[in-house]
Tab-separated table of C-alpha atoms and ligand atoms in Angstrom:
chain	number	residue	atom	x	y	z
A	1455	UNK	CA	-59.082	-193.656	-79.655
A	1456	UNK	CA	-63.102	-193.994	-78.451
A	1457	UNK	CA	-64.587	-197.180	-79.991
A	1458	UNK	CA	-68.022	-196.179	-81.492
A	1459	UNK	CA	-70.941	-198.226	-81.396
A	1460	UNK	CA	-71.101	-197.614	-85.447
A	1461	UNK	CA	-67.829	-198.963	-86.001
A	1462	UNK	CA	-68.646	-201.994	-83.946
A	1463	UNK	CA	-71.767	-202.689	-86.032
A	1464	UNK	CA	-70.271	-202.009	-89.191
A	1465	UNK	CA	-67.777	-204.671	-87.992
A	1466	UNK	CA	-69.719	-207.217	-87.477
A	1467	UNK	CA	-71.492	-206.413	-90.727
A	1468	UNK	CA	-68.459	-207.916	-92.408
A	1469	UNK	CA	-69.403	-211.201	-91.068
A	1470	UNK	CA	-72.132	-213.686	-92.456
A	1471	UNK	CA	-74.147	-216.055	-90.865
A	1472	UNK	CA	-73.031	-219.174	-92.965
A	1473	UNK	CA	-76.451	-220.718	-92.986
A	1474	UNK	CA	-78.659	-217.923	-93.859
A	1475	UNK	CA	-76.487	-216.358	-96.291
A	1476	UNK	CA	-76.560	-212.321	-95.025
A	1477	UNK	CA	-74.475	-210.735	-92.483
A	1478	UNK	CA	-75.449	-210.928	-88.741
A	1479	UNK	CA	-76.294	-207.332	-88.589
A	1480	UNK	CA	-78.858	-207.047	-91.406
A	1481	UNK	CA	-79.984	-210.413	-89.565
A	1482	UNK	CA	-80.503	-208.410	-86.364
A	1483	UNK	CA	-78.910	-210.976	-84.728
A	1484	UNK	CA	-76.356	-208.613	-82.972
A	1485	UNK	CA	-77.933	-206.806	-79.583
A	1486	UNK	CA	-76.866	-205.499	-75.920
A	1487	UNK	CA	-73.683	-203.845	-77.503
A	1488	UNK	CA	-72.180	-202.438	-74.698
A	1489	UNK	CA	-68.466	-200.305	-74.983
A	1490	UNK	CA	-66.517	-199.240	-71.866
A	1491	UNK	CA	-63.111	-197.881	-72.263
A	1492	UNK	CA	-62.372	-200.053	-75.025
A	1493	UNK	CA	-64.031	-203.071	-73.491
A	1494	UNK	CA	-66.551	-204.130	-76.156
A	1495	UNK	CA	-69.459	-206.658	-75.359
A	1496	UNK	CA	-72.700	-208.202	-77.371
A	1497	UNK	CA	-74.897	-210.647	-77.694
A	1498	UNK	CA	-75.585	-212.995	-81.001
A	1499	UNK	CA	-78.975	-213.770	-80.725
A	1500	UNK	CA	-79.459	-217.614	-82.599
A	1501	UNK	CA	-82.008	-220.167	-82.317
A	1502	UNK	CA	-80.805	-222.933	-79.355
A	1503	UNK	CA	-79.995	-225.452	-81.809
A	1504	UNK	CA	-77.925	-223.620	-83.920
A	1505	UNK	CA	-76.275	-222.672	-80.629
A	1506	UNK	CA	-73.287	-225.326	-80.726
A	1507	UNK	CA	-72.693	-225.169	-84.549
A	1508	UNK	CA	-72.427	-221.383	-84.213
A	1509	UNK	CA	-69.141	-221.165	-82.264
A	1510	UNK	CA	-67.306	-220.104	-84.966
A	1511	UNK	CA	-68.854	-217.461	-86.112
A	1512	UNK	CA	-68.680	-215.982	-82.347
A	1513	UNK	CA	-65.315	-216.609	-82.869
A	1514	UNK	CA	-65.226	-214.563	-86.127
A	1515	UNK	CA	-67.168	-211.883	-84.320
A	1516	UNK	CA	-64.786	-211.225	-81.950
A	1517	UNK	CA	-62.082	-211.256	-84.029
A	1518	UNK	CA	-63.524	-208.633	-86.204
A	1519	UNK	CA	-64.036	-206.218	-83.536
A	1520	UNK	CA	-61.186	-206.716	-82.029
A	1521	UNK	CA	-59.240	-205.497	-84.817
A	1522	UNK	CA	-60.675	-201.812	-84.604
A	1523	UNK	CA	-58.216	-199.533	-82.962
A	1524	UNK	CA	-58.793	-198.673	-79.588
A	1525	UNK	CA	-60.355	-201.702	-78.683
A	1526	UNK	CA	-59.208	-203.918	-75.802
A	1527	UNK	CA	-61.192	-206.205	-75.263
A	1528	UNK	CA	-64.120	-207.891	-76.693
A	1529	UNK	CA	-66.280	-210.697	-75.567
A	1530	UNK	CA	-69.325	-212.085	-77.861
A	1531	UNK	CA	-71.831	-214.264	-76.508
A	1532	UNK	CA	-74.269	-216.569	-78.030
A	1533	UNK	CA	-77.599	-216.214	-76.340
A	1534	UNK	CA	-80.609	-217.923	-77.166
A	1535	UNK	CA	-83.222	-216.194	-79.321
A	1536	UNK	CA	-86.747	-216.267	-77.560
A	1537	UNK	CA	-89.726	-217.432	-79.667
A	1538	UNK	CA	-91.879	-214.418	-80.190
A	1539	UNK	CA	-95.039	-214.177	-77.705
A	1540	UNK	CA	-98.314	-213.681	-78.394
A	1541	UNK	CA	-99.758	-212.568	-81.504
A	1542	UNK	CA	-96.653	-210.669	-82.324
A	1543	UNK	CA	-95.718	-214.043	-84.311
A	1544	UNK	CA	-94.059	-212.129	-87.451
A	1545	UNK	CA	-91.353	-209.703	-87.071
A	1546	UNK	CA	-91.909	-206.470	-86.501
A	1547	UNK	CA	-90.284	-203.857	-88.515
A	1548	UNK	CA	-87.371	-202.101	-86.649
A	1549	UNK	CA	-88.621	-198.404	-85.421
A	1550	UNK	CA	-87.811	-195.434	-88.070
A	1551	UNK	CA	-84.618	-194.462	-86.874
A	1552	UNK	CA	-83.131	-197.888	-85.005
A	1553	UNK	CA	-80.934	-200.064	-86.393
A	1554	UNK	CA	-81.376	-203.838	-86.206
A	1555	UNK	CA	-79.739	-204.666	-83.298
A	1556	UNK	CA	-82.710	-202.193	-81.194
A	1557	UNK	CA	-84.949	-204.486	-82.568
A	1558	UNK	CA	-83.377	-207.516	-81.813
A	1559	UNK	CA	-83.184	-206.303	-78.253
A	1560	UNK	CA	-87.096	-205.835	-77.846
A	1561	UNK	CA	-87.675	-209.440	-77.928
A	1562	UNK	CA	-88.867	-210.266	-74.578
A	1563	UNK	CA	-87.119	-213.237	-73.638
A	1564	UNK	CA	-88.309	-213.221	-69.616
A	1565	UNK	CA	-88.907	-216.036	-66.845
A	1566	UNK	CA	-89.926	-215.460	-63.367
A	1567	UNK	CA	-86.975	-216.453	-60.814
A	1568	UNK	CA	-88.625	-218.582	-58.062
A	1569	UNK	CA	-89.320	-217.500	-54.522
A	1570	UNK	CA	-89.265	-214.071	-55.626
A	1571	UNK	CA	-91.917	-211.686	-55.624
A	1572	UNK	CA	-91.916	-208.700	-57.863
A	1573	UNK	CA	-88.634	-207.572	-59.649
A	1574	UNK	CA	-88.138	-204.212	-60.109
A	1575	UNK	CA	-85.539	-201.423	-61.962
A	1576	UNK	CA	-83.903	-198.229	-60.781
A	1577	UNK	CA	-82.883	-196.847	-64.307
A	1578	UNK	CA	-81.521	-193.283	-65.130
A	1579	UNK	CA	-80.958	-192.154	-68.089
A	1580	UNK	CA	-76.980	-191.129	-67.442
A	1581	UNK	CA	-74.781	-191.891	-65.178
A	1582	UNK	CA	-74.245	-189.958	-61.931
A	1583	UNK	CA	-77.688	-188.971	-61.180
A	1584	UNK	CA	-77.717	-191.125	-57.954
A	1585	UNK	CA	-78.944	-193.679	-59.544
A	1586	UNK	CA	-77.603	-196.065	-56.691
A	1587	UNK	CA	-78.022	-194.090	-53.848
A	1588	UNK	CA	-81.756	-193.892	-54.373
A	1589	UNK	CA	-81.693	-197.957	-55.434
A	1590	UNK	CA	-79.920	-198.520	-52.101
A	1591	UNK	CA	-82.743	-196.476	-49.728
A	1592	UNK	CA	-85.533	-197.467	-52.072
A	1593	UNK	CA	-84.460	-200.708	-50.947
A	1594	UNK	CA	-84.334	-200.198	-47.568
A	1595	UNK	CA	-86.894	-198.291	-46.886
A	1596	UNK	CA	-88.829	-201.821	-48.367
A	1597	UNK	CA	-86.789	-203.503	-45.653
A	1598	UNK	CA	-88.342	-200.933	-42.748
A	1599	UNK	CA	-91.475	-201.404	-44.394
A	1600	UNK	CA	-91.833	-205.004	-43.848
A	1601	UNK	CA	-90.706	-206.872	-47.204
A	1602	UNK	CA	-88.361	-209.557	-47.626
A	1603	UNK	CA	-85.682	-207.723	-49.859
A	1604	UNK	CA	-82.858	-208.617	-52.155
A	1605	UNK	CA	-80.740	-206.313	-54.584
A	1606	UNK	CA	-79.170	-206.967	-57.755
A	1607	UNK	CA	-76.582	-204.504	-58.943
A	1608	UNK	CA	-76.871	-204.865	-62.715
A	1609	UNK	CA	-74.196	-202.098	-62.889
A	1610	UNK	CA	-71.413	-204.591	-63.968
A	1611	UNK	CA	-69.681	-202.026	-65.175
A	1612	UNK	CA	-69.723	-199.482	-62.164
A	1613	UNK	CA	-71.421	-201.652	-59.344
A	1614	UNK	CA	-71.622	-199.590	-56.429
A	1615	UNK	CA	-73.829	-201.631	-54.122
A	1616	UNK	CA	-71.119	-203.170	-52.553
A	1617	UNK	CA	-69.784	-199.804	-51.234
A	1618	UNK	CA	-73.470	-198.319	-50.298
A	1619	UNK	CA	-74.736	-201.105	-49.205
A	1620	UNK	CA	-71.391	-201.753	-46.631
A	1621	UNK	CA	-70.519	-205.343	-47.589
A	1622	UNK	CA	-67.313	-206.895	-48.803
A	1623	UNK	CA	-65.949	-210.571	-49.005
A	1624	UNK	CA	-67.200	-212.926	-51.756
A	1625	UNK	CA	-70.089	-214.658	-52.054
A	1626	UNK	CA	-70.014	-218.905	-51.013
A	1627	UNK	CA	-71.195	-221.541	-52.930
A	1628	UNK	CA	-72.894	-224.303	-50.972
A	1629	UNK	CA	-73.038	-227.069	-53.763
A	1630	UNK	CA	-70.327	-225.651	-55.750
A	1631	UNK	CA	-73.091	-224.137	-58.812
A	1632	UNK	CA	-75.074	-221.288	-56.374
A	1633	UNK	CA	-73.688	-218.551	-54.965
A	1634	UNK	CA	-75.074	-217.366	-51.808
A	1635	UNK	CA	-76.206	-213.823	-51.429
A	1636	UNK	CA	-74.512	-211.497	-49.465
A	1637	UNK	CA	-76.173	-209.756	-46.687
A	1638	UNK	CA	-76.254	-207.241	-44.798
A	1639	UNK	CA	-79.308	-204.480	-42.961
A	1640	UNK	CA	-81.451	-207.740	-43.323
A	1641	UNK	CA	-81.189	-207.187	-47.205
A	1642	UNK	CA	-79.992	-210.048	-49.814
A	1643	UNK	CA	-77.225	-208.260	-52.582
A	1644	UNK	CA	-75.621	-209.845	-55.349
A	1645	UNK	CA	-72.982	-207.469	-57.172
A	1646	UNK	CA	-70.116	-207.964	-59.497
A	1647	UNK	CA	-68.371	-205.973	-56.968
A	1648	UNK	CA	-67.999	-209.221	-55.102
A	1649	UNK	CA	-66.332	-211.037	-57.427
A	1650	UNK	CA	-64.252	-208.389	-59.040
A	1651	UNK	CA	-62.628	-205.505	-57.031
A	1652	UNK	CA	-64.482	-202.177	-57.586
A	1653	UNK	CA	-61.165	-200.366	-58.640
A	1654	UNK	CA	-60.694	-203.171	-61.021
A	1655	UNK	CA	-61.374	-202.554	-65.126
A	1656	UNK	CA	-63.927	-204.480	-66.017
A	1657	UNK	CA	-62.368	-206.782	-69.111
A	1658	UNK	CA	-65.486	-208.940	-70.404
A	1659	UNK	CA	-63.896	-212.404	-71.240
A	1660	UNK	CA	-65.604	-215.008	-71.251
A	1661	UNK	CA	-68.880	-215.076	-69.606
A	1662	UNK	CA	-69.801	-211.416	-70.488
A	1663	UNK	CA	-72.583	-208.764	-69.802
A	1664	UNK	CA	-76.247	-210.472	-70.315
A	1665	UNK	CA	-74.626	-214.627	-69.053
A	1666	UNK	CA	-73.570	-212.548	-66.079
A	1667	UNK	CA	-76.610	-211.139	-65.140
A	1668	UNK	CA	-78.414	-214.458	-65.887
A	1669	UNK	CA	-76.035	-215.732	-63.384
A	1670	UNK	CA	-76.749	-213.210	-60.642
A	1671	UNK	CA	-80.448	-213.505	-61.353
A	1672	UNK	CA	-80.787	-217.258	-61.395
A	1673	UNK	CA	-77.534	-218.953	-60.070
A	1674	UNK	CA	-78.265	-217.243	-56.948
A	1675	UNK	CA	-79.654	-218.755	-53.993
A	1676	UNK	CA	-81.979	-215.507	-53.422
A	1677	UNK	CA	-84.726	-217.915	-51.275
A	1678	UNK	CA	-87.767	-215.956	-50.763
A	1679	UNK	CA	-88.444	-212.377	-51.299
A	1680	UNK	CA	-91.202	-210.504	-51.410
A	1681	UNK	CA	-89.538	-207.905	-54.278
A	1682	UNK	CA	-86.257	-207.196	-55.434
A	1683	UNK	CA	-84.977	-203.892	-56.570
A	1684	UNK	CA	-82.344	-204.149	-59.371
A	1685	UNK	CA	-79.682	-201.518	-59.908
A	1686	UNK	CA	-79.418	-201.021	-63.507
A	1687	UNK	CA	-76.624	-199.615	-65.394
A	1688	UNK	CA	-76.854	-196.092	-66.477
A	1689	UNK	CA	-78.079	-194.868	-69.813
A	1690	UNK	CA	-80.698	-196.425	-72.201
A	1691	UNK	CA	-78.957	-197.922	-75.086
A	1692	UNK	CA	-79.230	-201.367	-76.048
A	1693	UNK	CA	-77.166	-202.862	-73.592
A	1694	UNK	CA	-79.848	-201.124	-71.048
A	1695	UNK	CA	-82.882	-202.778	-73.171
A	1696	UNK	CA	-81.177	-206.121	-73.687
A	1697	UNK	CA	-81.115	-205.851	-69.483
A	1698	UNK	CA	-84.516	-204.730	-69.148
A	1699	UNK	CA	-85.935	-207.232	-71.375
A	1700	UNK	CA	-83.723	-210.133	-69.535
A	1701	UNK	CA	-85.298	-209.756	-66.303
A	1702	UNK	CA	-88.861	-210.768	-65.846
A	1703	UNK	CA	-89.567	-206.966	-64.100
A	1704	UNK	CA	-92.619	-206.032	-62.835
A	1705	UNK	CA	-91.805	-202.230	-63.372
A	1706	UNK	CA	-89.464	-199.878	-63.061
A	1707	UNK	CA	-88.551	-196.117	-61.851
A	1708	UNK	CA	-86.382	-193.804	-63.223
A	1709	UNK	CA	-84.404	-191.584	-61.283
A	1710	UNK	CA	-83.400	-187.982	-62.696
A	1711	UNK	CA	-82.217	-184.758	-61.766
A	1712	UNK	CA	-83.926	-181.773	-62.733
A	1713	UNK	CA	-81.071	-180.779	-65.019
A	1714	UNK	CA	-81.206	-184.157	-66.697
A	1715	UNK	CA	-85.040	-183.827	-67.291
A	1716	UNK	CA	-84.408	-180.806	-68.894
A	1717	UNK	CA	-82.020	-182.949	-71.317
A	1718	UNK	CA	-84.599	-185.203	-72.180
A	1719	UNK	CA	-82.878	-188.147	-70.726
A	1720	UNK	CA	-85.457	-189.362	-68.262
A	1721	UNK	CA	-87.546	-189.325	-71.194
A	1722	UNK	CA	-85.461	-191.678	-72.955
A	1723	UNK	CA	-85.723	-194.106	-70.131
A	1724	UNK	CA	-89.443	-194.271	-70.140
A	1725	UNK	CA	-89.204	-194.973	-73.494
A	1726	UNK	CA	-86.858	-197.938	-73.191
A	1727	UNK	CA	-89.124	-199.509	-71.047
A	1728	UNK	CA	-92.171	-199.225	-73.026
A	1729	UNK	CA	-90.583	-200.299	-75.642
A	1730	UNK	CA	-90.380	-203.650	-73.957
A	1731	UNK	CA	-93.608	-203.350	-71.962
A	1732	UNK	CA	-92.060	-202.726	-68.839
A	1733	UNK	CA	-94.552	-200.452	-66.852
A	1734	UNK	CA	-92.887	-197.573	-65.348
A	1735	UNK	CA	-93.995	-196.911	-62.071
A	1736	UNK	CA	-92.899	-193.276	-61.615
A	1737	UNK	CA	-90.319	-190.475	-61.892
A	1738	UNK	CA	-87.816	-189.746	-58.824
A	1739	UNK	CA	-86.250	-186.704	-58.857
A	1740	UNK	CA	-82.839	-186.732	-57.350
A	1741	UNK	CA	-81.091	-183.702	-56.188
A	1742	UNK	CA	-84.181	-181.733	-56.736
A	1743	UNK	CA	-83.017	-178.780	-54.410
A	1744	UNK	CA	-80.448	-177.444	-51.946
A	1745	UNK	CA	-81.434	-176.576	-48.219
A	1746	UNK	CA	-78.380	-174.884	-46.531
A	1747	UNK	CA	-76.881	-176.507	-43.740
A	1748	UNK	CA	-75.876	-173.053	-42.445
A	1749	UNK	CA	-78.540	-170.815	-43.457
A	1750	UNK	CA	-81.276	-172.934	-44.109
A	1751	UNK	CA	-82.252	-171.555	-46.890
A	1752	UNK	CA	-83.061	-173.259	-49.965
A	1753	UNK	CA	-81.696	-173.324	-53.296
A	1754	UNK	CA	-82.852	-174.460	-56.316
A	1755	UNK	CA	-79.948	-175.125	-58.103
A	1756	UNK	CA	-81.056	-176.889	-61.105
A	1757	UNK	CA	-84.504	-175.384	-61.673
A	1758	UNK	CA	-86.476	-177.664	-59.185
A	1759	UNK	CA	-89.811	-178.968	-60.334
A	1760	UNK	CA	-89.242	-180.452	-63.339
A	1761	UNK	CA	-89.700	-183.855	-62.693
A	1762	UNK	CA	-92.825	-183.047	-61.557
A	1763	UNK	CA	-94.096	-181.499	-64.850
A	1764	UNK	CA	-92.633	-184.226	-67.121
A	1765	UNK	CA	-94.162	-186.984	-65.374
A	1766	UNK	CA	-97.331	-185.590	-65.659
A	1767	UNK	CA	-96.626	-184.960	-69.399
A	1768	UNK	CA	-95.589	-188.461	-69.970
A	1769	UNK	CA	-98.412	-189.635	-68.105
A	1770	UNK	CA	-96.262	-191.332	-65.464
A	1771	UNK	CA	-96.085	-191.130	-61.234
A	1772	UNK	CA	-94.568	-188.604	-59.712
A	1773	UNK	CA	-93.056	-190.479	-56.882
A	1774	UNK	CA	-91.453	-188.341	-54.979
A	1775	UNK	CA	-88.049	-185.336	-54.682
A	1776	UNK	CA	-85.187	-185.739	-52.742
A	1777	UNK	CA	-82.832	-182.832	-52.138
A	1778	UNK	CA	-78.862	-182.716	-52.786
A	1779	UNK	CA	-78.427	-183.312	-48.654
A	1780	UNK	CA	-74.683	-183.555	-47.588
A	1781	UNK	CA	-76.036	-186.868	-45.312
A	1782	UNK	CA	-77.407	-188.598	-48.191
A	1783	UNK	CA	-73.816	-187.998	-49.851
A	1784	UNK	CA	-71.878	-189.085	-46.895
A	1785	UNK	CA	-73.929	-192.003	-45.696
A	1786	UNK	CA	-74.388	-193.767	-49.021
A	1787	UNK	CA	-71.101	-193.262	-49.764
A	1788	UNK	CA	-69.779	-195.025	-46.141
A	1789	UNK	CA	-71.944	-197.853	-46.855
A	1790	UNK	CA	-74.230	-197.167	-43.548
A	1791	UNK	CA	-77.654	-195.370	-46.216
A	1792	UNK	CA	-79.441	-192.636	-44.464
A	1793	UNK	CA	-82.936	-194.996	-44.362
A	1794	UNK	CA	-81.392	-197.228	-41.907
A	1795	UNK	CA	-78.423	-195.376	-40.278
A	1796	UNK	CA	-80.688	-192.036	-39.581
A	1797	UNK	CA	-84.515	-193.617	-39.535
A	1798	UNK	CA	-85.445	-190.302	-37.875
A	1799	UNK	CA	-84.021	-188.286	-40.821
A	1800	UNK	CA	-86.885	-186.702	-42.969
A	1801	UNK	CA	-85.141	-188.183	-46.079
A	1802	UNK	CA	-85.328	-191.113	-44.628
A	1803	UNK	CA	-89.031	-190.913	-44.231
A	1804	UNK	CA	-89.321	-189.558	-48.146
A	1805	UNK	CA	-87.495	-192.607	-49.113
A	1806	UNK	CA	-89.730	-195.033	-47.212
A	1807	UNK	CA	-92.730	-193.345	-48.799
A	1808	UNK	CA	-91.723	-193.471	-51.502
A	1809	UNK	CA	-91.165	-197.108	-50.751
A	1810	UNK	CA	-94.534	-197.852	-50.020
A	1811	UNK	CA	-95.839	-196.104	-53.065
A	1812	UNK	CA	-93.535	-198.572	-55.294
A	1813	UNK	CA	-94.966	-201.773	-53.186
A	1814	UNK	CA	-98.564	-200.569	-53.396
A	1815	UNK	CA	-97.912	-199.812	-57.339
A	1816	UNK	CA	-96.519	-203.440	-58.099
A	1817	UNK	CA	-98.533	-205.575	-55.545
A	1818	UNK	CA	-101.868	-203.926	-55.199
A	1819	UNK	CA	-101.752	-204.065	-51.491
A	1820	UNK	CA	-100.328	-201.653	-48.907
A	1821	UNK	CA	-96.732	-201.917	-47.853
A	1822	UNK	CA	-97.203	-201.141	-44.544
A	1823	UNK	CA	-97.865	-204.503	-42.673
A	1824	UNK	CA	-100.604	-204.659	-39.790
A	1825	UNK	CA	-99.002	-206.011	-36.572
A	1826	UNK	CA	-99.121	-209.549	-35.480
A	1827	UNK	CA	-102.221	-210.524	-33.770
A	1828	UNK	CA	-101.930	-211.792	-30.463
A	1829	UNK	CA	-103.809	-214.818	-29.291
A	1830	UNK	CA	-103.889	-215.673	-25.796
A	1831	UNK	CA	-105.201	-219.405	-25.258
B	42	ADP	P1	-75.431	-193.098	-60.225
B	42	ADP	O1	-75.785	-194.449	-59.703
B	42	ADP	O2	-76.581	-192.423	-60.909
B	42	ADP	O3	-74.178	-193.052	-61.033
B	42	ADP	P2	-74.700	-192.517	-57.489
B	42	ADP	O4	-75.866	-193.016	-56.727
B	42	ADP	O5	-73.462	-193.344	-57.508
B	42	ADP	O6	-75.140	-192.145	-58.967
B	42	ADP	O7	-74.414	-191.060	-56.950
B	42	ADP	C1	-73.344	-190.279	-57.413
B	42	ADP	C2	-72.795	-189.448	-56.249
B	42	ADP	O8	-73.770	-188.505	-55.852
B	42	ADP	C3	-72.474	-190.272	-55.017
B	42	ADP	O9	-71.324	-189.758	-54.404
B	42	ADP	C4	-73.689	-190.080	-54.125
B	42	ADP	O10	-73.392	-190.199	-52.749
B	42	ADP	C5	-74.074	-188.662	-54.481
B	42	ADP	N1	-75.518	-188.433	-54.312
B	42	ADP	C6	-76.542	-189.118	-54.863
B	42	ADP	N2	-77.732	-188.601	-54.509
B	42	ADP	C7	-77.455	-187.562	-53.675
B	42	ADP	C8	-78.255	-186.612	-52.945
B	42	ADP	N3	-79.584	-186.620	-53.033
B	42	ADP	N4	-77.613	-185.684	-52.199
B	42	ADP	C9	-76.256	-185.651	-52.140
B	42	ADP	N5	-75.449	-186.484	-52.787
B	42	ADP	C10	-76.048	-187.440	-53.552
């Protein structure tokens, strides 16, 4: 039986915050629900000094979901409710149509990680979209660009960069708290995939969706980078806005196909991050068209363009198409991306425009370093 999102809530309505006397869900204290096969994850957003006294009720929170049928798991974590910034200072009334834990979510609760430049996100609005594929050569086409780059597959529940990217082993620890990135095409990676086999279920005990990618952002030794691109999990519900709001980003671009446009999905991104101030820097669309490996002719298989139009409806960046190309398939799936295993391909090139584009967009400068000058004594 599918675990709803509604049943989850209704749930948790059932249990009361002892020391405010209402339920933690008219509270909005509940956010970043997140449901996978059964697998059931939030966040209980208190005040840090109630932290410690609050165990309990996480307990109780648990327990309550856990009893639904169909679920298998649950994990609830306690995670620290950010003072409100600026003149926002009272609440804000939840928008028509979201329940409370949407609003709990869009409380920015964000802190630069050090040494690192910009942050940004690859979002789509569903999964499948190549999502990953375009976060992997975004990111290296930063790399053959110049930057000092680092990825962070938020995708605990799918991560893929692992497999794209060509790395495998586990991270080390130096001092025993930091884990070392991994490495490899002179890019930095962190990815659950290290630490938990991709063909493994994901079952959240313990340390669970948002404490995890604290982890990976901060208990990382990432050193310096000049931006890192983070892999975000598909969709846009609150799990997706808890993330966006947990990493200090400086923007982020949505990836789409021109079928999923049509669906309104990519739209749904861009509002996500607005809705937590998150500037989006542009609209990629993915498997825009079909050029025939045999024929060369091209097909538009799902009404090309699109992408195109929207973004200049939603007053966003075009940023660039990139066709459904057997290559890109074959080399992002064998770990070896076509922006650094094929440089010469003309994808390759698309992706490191597009590359520049995102640098230029988040740092104000061009991408594209001048050359070392050359002093002769
Ligand atoms: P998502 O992250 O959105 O779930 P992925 O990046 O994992 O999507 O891509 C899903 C599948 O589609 C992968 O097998 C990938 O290689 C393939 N794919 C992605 N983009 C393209 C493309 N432009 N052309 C051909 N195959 C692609």
């Amino acid at each position: 039986m599918k675990v709803t999102e509604k049943q989850v809530l209704d749930a948790l309505a059932t249990i009361a915050d002892p020391e405010r006397g209402a339920d933690i869900v008219s509270l909005g204290m509940v956010s970043g629900i997140a449901i996978r096969d059964g697998n059931v994850a939030f966040a209980i957003e208190v005040e840090p000094e109630r932290g410690q006294r609050l165990e309990p009720l996480r307990k109780s929170a648990e327990r309550a979901v856990d009893a639904l049928p169909g679920v298998l798991s649950v994990t609830a974590v306690l995670t620290a409710q950010a003072a409100p910034r600026g003149r926002a200072a009272a609440p804000q009334p939840p928008p028509r149509g979201a329940h409370p834990a949407a609003h709990a979510a869009a409380r920015p609760q964000r802190g630069a990680i050090a040494g690192v430049g910009a942050i940004i996100a690859v979002a789509s609005g569903k999964g499948g979209v190549g999502k990953s594929t375009v976060a992997a050569n975004l990111a290296l086409g930063l790399k053959a660009n110049g930057l000092r780059v680092g990825v962070l597959d938020a995708d605990i529940y799918g991560p893929s960069m692992p497999r794209m990217l060509g790395i495998s082993g586990r991270p080390r620890s130096r001092d025993g708290k930091t884990l070392q990135p991994m490495e490899n095409f002179g890019i930095e990676v962190m990815s659950m995939g290290f630490l938990v086999p991709e063909d493994t279920p994901m079952i959240w005990r313990g340390p669970m969706v948002m404490s995890a990618l604290q982890q990976m952002l901060r208990e990382v030794e990432w050193g310096e980078l000049d931006i890192m691109v983070v892999d975000m999990p598909p969709g846009t519900g609150d799990a997706q806005l808890t993330m966006a709001q947990q990493v200090p980003l400086a923007g982020a671009v949505i990836v789409s196909t021109p079928q999923d446009i049509a669906l309104l999905d990519a739209r749904k991104g861009l509002n996500m991050f607005r809705k937590v101030d998150v500037p989006v820097l542009g609209i990629i669309e993915n498997m825009s068209y079909f050029l025939c490996p045999h024929c060369g002719g091209r097909s538009e298989i799902f009404s090309h363009g699109g992408a195109r139009r929207e973004a200049q409806q939603l007053g966003t960046e075009f940023l660039g198409e990139v066709p459904l190309d057997l290559a890109i398939r074959e080399t992002s799936d064998s770990g070896r991306p076509i922006t650094i295993s094929d440089p010469d391909n003309p994808y390759a090139a698309v992706f490191r425009q597009i590359a520049a584009r995102v640098w230029e967009k988040v740092s104000g400068e061009s991408a594209l370093r001048p050359p070392p000058r050359i002093v002769i004594e």
